[in-house]
Each structure stands twice: as C-alpha cells, then as structure tokens.
CSV table of C-alpha atoms and ligand atoms in Angstrom, one decimal:
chain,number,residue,atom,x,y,z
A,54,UNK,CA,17.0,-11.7,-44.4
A,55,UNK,CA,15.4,-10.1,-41.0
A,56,UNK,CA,12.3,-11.7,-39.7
A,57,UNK,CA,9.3,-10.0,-40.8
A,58,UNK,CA,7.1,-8.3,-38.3
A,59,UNK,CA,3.3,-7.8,-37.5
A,60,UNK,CA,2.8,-4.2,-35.9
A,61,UNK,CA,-0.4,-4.5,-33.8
A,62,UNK,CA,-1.7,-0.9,-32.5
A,63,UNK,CA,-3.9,-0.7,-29.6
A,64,UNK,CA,-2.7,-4.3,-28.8
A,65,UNK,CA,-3.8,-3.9,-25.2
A,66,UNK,CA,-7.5,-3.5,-26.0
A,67,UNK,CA,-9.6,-6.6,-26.2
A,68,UNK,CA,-9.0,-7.9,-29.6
A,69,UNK,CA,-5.5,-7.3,-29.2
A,70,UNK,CA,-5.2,-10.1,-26.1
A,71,UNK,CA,-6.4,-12.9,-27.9
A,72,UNK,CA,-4.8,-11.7,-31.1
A,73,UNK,CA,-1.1,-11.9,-29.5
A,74,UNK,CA,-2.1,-15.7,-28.0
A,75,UNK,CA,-2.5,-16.6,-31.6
A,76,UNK,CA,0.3,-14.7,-33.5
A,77,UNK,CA,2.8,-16.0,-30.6
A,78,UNK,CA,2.3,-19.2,-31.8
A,79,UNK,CA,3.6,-18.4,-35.1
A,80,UNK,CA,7.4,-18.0,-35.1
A,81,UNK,CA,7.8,-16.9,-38.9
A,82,UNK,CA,6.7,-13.4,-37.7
A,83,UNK,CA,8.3,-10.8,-34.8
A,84,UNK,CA,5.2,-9.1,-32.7
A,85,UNK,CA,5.7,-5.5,-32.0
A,86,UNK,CA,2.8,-3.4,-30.1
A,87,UNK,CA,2.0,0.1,-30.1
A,88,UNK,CA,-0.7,1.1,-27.4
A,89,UNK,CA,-0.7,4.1,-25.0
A,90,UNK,CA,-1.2,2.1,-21.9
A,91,UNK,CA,1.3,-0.8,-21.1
A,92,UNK,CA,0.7,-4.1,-21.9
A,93,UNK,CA,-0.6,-7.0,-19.2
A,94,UNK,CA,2.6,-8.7,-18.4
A,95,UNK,CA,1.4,-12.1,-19.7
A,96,UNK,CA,0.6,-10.8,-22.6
A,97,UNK,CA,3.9,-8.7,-23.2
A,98,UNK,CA,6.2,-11.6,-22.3
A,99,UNK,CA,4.7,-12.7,-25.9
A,100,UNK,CA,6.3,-10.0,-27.9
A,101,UNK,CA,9.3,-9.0,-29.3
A,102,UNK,CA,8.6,-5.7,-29.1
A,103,UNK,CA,6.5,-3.4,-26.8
A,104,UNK,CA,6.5,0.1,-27.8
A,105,UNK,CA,4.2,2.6,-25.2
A,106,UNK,CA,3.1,5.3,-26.7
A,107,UNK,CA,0.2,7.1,-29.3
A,108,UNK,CA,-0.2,6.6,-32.9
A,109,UNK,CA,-0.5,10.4,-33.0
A,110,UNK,CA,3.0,10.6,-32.4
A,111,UNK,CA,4.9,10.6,-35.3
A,112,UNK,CA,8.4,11.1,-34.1
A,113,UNK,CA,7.6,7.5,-32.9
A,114,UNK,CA,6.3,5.9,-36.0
A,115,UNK,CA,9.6,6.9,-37.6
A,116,UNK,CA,11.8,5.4,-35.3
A,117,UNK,CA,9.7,2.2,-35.9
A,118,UNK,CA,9.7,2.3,-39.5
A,119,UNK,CA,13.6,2.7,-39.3
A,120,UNK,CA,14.2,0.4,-36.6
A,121,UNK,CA,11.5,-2.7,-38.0
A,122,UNK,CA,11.1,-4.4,-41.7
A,123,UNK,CA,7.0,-4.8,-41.0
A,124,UNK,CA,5.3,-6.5,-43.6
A,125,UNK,CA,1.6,-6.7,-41.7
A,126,UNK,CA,-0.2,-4.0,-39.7
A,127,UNK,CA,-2.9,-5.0,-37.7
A,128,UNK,CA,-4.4,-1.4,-36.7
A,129,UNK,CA,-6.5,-2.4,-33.7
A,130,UNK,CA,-5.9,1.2,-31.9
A,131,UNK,CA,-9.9,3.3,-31.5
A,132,UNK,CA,-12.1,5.1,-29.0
A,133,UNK,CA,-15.6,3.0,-29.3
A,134,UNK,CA,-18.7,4.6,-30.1
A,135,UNK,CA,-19.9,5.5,-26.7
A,136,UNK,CA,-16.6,7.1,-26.0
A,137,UNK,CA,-16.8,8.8,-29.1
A,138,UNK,CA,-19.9,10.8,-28.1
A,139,UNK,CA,-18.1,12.5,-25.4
A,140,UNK,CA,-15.5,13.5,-27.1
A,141,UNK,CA,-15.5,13.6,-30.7
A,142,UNK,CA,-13.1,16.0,-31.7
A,143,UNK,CA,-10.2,13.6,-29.6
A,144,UNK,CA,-12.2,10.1,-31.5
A,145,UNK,CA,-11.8,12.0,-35.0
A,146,UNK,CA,-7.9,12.2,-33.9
A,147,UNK,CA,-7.6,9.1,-32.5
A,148,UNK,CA,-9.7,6.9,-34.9
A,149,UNK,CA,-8.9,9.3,-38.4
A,150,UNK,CA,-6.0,11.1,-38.0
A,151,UNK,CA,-4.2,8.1,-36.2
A,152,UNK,CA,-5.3,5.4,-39.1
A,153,UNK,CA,-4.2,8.3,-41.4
A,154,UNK,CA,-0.7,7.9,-39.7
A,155,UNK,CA,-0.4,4.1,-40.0
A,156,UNK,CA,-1.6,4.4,-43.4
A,157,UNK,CA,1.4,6.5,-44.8
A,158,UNK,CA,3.3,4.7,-42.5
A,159,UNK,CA,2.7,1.5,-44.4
A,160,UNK,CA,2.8,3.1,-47.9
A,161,UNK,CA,6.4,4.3,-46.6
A,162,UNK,CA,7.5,0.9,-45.6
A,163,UNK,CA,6.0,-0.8,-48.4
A,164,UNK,CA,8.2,1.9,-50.9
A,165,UNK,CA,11.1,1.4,-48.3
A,166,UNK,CA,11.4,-2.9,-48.6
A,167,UNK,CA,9.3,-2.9,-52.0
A,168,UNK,CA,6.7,-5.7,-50.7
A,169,UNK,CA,3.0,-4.5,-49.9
A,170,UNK,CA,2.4,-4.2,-46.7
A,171,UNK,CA,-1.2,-5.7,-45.7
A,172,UNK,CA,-3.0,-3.3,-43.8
A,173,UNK,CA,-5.5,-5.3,-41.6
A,174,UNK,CA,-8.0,-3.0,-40.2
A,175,UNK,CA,-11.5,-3.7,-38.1
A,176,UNK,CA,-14.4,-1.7,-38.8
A,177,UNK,CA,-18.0,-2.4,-37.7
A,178,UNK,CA,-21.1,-2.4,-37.9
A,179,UNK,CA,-21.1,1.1,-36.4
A,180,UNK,CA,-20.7,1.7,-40.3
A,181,UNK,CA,-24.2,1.5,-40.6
A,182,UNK,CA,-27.0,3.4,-39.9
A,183,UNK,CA,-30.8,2.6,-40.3
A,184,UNK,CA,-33.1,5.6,-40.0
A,185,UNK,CA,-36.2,3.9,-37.9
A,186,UNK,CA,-37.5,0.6,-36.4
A,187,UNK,CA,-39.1,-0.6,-39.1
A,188,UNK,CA,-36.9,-0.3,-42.0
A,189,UNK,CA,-34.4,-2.2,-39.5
A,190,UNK,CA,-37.2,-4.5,-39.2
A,191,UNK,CA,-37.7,-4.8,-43.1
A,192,UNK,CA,-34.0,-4.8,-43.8
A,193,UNK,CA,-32.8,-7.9,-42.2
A,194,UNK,CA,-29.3,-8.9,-43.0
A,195,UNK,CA,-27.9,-5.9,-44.7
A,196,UNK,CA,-25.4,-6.1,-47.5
A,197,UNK,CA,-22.1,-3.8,-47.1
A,198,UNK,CA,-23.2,-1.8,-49.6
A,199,UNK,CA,-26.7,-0.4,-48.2
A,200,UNK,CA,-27.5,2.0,-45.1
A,201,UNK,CA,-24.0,3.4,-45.1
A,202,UNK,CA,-24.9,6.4,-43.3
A,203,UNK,CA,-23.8,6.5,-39.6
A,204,UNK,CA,-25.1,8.4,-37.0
A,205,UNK,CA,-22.1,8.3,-34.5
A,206,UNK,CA,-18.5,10.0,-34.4
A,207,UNK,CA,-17.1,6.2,-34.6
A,208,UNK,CA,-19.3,4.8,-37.2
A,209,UNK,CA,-18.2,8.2,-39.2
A,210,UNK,CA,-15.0,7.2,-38.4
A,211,UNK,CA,-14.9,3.3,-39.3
A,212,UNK,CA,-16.6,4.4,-42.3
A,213,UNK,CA,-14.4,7.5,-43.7
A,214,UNK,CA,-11.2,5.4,-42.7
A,215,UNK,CA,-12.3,2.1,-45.1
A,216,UNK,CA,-12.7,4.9,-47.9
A,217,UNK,CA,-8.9,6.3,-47.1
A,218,UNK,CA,-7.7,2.4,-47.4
A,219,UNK,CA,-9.0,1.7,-50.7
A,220,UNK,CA,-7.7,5.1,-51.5
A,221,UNK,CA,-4.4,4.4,-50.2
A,222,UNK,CA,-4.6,0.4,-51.7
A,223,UNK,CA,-5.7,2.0,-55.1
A,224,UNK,CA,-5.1,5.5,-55.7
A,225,UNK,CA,-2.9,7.0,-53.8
A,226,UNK,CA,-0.6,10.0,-55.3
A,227,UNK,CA,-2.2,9.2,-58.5
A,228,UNK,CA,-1.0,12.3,-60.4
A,229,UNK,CA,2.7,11.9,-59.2
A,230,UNK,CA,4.9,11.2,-62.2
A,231,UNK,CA,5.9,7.9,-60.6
A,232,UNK,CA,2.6,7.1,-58.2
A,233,UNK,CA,3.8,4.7,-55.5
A,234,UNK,CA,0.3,2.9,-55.4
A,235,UNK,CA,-0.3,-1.0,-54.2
A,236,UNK,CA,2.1,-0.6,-51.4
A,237,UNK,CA,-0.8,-0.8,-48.9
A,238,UNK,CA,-2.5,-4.0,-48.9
A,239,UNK,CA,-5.6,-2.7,-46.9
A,240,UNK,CA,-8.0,-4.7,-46.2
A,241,UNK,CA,-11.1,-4.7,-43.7
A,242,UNK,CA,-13.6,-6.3,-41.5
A,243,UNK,CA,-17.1,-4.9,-40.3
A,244,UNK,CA,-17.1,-6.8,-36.9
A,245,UNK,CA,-20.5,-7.0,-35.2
A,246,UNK,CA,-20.5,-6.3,-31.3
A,247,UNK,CA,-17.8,-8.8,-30.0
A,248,UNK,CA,-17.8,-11.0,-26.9
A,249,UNK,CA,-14.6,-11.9,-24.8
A,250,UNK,CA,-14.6,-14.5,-22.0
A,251,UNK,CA,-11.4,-13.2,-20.6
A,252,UNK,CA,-11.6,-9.2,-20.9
A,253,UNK,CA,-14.3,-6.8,-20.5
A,254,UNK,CA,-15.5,-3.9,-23.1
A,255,UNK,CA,-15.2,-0.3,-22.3
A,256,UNK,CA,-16.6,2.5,-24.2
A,257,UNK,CA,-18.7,0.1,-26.6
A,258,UNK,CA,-22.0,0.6,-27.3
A,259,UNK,CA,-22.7,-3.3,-28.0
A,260,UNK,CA,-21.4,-4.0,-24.4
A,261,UNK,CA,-24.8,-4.4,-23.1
A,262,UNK,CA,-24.2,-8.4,-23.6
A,263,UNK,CA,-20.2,-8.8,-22.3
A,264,UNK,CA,-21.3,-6.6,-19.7
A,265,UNK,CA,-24.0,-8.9,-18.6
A,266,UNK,CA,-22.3,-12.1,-19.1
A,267,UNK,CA,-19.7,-10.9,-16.8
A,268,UNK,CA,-21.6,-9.3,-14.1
A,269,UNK,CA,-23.9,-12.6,-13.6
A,270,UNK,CA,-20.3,-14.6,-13.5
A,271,UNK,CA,-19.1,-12.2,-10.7
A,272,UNK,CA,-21.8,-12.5,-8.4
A,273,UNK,CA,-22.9,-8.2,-9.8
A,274,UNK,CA,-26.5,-7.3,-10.3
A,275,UNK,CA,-26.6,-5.8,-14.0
A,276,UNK,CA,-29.0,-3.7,-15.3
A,277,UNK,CA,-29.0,-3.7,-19.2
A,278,UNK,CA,-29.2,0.3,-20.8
A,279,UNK,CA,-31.1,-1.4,-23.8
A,280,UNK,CA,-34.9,-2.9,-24.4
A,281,UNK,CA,-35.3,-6.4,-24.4
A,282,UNK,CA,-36.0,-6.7,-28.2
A,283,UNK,CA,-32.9,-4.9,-29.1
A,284,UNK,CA,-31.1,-7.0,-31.8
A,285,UNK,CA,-27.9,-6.5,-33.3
A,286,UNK,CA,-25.3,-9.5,-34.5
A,287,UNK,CA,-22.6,-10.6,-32.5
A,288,UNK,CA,-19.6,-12.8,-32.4
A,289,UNK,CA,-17.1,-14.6,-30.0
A,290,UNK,CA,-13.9,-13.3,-29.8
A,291,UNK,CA,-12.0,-16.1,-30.8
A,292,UNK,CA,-14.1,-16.2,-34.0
A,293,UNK,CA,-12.7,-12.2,-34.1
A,294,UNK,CA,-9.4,-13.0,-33.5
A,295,UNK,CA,-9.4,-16.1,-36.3
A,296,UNK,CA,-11.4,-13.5,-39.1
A,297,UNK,CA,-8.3,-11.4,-38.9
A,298,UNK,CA,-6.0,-13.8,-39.4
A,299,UNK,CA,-8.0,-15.1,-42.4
A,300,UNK,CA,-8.1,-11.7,-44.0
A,301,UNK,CA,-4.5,-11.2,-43.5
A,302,UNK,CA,-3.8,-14.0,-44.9
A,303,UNK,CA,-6.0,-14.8,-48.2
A,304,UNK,CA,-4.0,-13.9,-51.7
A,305,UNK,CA,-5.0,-10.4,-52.8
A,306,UNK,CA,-6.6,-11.8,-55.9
A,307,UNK,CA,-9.4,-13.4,-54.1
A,308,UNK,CA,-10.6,-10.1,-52.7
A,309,UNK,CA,-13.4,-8.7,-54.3
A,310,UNK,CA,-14.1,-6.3,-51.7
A,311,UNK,CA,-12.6,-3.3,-49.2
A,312,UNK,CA,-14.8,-4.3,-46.5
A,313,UNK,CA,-16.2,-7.2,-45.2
A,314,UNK,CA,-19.2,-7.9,-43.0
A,315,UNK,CA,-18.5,-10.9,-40.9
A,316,UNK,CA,-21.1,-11.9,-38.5
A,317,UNK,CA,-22.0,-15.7,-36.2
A,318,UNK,CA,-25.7,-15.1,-34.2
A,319,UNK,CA,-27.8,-12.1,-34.2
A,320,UNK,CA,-29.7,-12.6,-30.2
A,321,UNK,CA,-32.0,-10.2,-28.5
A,322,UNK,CA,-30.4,-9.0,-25.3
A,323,UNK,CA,-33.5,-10.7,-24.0
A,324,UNK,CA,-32.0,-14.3,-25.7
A,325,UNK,CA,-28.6,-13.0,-24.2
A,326,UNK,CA,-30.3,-12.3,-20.3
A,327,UNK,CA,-31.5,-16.2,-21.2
A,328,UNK,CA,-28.7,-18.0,-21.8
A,329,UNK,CA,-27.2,-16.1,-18.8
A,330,UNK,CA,-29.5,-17.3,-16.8
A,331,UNK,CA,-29.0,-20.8,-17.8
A,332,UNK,CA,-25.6,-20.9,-16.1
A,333,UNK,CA,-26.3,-18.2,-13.6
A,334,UNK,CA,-29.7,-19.4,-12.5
A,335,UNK,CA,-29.3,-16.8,-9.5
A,336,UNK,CA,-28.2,-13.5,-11.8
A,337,UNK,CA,-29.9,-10.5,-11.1
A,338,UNK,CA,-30.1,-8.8,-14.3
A,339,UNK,CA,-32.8,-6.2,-14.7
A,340,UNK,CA,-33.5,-3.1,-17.4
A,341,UNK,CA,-32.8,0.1,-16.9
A,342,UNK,CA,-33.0,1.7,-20.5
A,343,UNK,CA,-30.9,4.5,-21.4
A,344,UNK,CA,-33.2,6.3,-24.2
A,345,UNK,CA,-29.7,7.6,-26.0
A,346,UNK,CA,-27.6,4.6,-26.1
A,347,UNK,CA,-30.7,2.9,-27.2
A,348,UNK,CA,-31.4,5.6,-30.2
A,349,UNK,CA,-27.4,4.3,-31.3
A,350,UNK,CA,-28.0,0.2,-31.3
A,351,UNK,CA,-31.4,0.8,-33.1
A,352,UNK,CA,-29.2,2.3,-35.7
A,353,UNK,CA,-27.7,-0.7,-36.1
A,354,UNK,CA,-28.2,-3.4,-38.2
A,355,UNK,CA,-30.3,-6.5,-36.5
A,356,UNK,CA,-28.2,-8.8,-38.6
A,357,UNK,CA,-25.4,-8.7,-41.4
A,358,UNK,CA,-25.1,-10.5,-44.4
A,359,UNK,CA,-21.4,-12.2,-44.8
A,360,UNK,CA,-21.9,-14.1,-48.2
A,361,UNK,CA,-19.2,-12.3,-49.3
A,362,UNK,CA,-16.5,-12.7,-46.5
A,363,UNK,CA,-17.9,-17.0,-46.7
A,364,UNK,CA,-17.0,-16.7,-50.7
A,365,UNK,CA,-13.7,-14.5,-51.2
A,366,UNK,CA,-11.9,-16.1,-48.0
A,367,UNK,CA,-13.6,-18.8,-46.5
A,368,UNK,CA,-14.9,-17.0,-43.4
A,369,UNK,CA,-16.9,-19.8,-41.8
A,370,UNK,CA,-17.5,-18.9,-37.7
A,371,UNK,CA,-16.9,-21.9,-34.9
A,372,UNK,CA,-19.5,-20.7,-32.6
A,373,UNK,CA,-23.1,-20.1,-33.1
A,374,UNK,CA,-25.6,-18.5,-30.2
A,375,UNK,CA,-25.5,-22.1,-28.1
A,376,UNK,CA,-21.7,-23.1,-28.8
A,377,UNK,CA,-20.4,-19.6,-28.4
A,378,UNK,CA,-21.8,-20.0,-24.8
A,379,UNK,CA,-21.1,-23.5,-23.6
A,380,UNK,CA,-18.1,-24.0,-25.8
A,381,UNK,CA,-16.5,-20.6,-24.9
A,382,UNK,CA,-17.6,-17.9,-22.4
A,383,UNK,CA,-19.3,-20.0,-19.4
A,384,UNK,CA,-16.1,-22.9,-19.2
A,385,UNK,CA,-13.9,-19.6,-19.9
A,386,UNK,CA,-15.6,-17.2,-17.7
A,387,UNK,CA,-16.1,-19.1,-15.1
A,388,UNK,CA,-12.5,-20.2,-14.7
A,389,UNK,CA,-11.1,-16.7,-15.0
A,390,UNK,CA,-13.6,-15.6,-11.9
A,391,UNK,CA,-13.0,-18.6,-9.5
A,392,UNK,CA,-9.0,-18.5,-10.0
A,393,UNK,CA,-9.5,-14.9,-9.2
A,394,UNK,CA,-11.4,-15.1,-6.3
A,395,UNK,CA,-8.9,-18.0,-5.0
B,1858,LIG,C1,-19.0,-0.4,-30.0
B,1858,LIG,O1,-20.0,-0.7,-29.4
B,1858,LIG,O2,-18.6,0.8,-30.2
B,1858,LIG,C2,-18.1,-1.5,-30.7
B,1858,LIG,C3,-18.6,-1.7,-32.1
B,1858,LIG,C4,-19.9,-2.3,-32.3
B,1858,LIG,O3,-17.9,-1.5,-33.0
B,1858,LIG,N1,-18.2,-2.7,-29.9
C-alpha cells in the first residue's frame, strides 16, 4: 500500500513552519505543501513534496489528486483580517472559493480511495463579533455558539467556510440517488490571535503582541495600533501547532462539534508591553492607536470558552501567560536574533 499523505496549504505561513517540524517527525505520513510563495529551504528539505502554486488553480489540484493517495488535509492557506479589508473581493477568493476547492478536492479523494479524508481546518476568533464595549465586557468567555456575527471579510469568511464543512461532512449532494456524503472528515479550530517565537505575522489583526515581542527582541521601537486595555485571547504557537494535531487525530465519534474554540491566556496588550519589558527592560514600545484596527479587536471576544475542545479531545494548552513567555518566546526569540546578528 502507498504511504498516506498530509496535504498542508499555505504551509509557508506561520502555522505551517512549526507544523512541518512536527509532522517530519512522523514517518507513517508523506508531507506535500501547496503555497504560492516557495518554501524556506529548511523547512522544504522536510517534505516530500513541495508544490508552488494557488489553491485557485484547479488544473493543479487535479494533478495532485491523481498523482497522491492523501488521507489528511490540513488547509492552512488565508489572507488575515487586516489584509482582508483591502481587498475583499481577492480574501472572498482566496479564503472561500479556495477552501471551496480543497473541499471537493477531499470529497473526490475520499470517493476515489473510499477512506474519509479528515479535513483539518483553522478558523478564529475573527468568527465572532460583539457589537459594543460593554457587552464584550458582560460576555466574558464566549461559547461557540453566541455572537456569531463578524464584522470583517475574514471573520465572514472563517465563519461561512465552517458552515460549507459541516455541509460537505454531512450533507453534501444530498438528493443524488447515491449521495457520496462522510467522505470529508472536516473538522475545525477557532484559534485566538497566535504567537510564534521564530516567525513574524503579517496581515493579522491580533499582531499587535508578535509584533511587539519581536521589535523589543531586535533592538526596534514599537508603537502598538491598539489601547492598552484591549483584551483578546491568545496562544503560543507550539500550543497551535499541537491543537491541530489533536483534532486530526481524535476518533470521529468523540466529536460533538464542527468548531472548536481553543484558547491558553486572555492578556491586555498592556500585560503583553509588561512582560516585554521584563526581558527587554530597555524596549521602547509606545501607543499609537489606530481608531480602525481598534474598532476590529473590540469586536472580538476578550476571552473564549474551550470546555468543549478540553472534553471531546483532550485539548489541554502547555503554556499559560508566564510559561508561554519564559518557557517559549524569550529563550526562543532571543536565540533566533543573536545567531542572526552573528
Ligand atoms: C488575524 O489577526 O487576522 C488572525 C486571527 C485572529 O485570526 N491572527
């Protein structure tokens, strides 16, 4: 039997880089990415496979599906929510009409070996979208189930494309005489804003704290587009990186859900210029607010409630506020700036 294989999409991106660390060391499973830029080499020596090129193309997708028996997609591939304001119409093709792609691609490779295809896919809590202040302040930790009414191109997006995997999971050609359904195995995460020691965001909205983190390591004054008080969860990548592989991996009958909220410490970017400072005691970082960004993060949720993601599949983060720093992004952080500045 050929080895199965894990298609990963936009596998150059953040997530993507820690996510190819960890699959490498699995050799029950080929990696093949798909991205539109090419990979770092350190992180393409990893895979089998690296394709360059769009999930829009679908002359390409074909040849994959021939060419590969791929029995997990991890569908990484999205223009973030600041992007997304400049140009939606391109962010509806890239984050809809692109997971729409993958989507029929799996159903088509799930009918073509006859094994579901798991359909990993990370949404966020750009999904949400609180009206004011106060009802952000009254609503705490929300459940997946409450405020589900974005206010961005990507949260629209994140939010529409969960909907279209439980469709294709559950329903999909329902009325054919012989429906082809539970060939996608789709299953999702609402990441909060997400924290890498070893690559920087771009086009996020949450990038206020990865963006100061990285500027006090490098020496760069930062001034941070949102208040003080802004609170929205967060999470170290490697945390990330391990919920996906969790998800992927759980038996389909302990899923009670489509989408998952999975969340580790909830700071102020106040608390986050703090902590900074701890290790950086000579940072510059100052505020210079940017009223429309701002109006975007208050529309998120100040925390999330996982109960769920803890129950069904044992999601159980390693680093909270204090670890997530000292554990993981200062030792990290600092290493990656002093051997490049050596
Ligand atoms: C963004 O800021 O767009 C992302 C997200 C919260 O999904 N980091």
């Amino acid at each position: 039997m050929r080895k199965p294989v894990v298609l990963i999409t936009g596998a150059g991106g953040e997530i993507g880089h820690g996510l190819i660390e960890r699959l490498a060391d699995d050799d029950r499973r080929r990696i093949v990415t798909l991205d539109v830029n090419p990979l770092e080499p350190p992180i393409a020596r990893l895979v089998h496979r690296e394709v360059v090129g769009s999930i829009l193309d679908k002359g390409l997708l074909d040849r994959l599906l021939a060419e590969f028996e791929i029995d997990l997609v991890i569908h990484l591939a999205a223009l973030l929510s600041t992007r997304s304001e400049f140009t939606p119409v391109t962010a509806h093709q890239v984050n809809v009409e692109g997971t729409l792609n993958l989507l029929e691609f799996a159903q088509r490779e799930g009918e073509s070996h006859g094994r579901p295809v798991v359909f990993v896919y990370p949404s966020s809590i750009a999904a949400y979208g609180l009206p004011d202040l106060d009802t952000k302040a009254r609503a705490g930790r929300v459940r997946e189930d409450q405020f589900a009414t974005p206010t961005t191109m990507y949260g629209c997006n994140k939010l529409y494309c969960e909907q279209l995997g439980h469709y294709y999971a559950r329903h999909y050609k329902q009325l054919a005489a012989d429906p082809q359904t539970g060939r996608v195995d789709f299953r999702c995460v609402r990441f909060p804003g997400l924290i890498s020691a070893v690559t920087v965001p771009s086009g996020g909205t949450s990038d206020y704290a990865p963006e100061m983190i990285h500027a006090a390591a490098r020496g760069e004054s930062y001034a941070c587009f949102v208040r003080p008080d802004t609170r929205i969860p967060f999470m170290a990548m490697p945390d990330g990186v391990d919920a996906l592989l969790a998800l992927s991996a759980v038996p389909r009958e302990a899923l009670t859900k489509t989408a998952y909220n999975v969340g580790a410490f909830s700071p102020t970017a106040d608390e986050v210029r703090a902590i900074v400072l701890e290790s950086f005691p000579r940072a510059d970082i100052t505020w210079a607010v940017d009223a429309k960004r701002q109006g975007i993060v208050d529309s998120w949720p100040a925390d999330v409630d996982d109960e769920a993601a803890r129950r069904d599949w044992g999601f159980s983060p390693r680093y909270d506020f204090r670890r997530a720093f000292s554990e993981y992004l200062i030792p990290t952080i600092r290493k990656r700036y002093q051997v490049a500045a050596s």
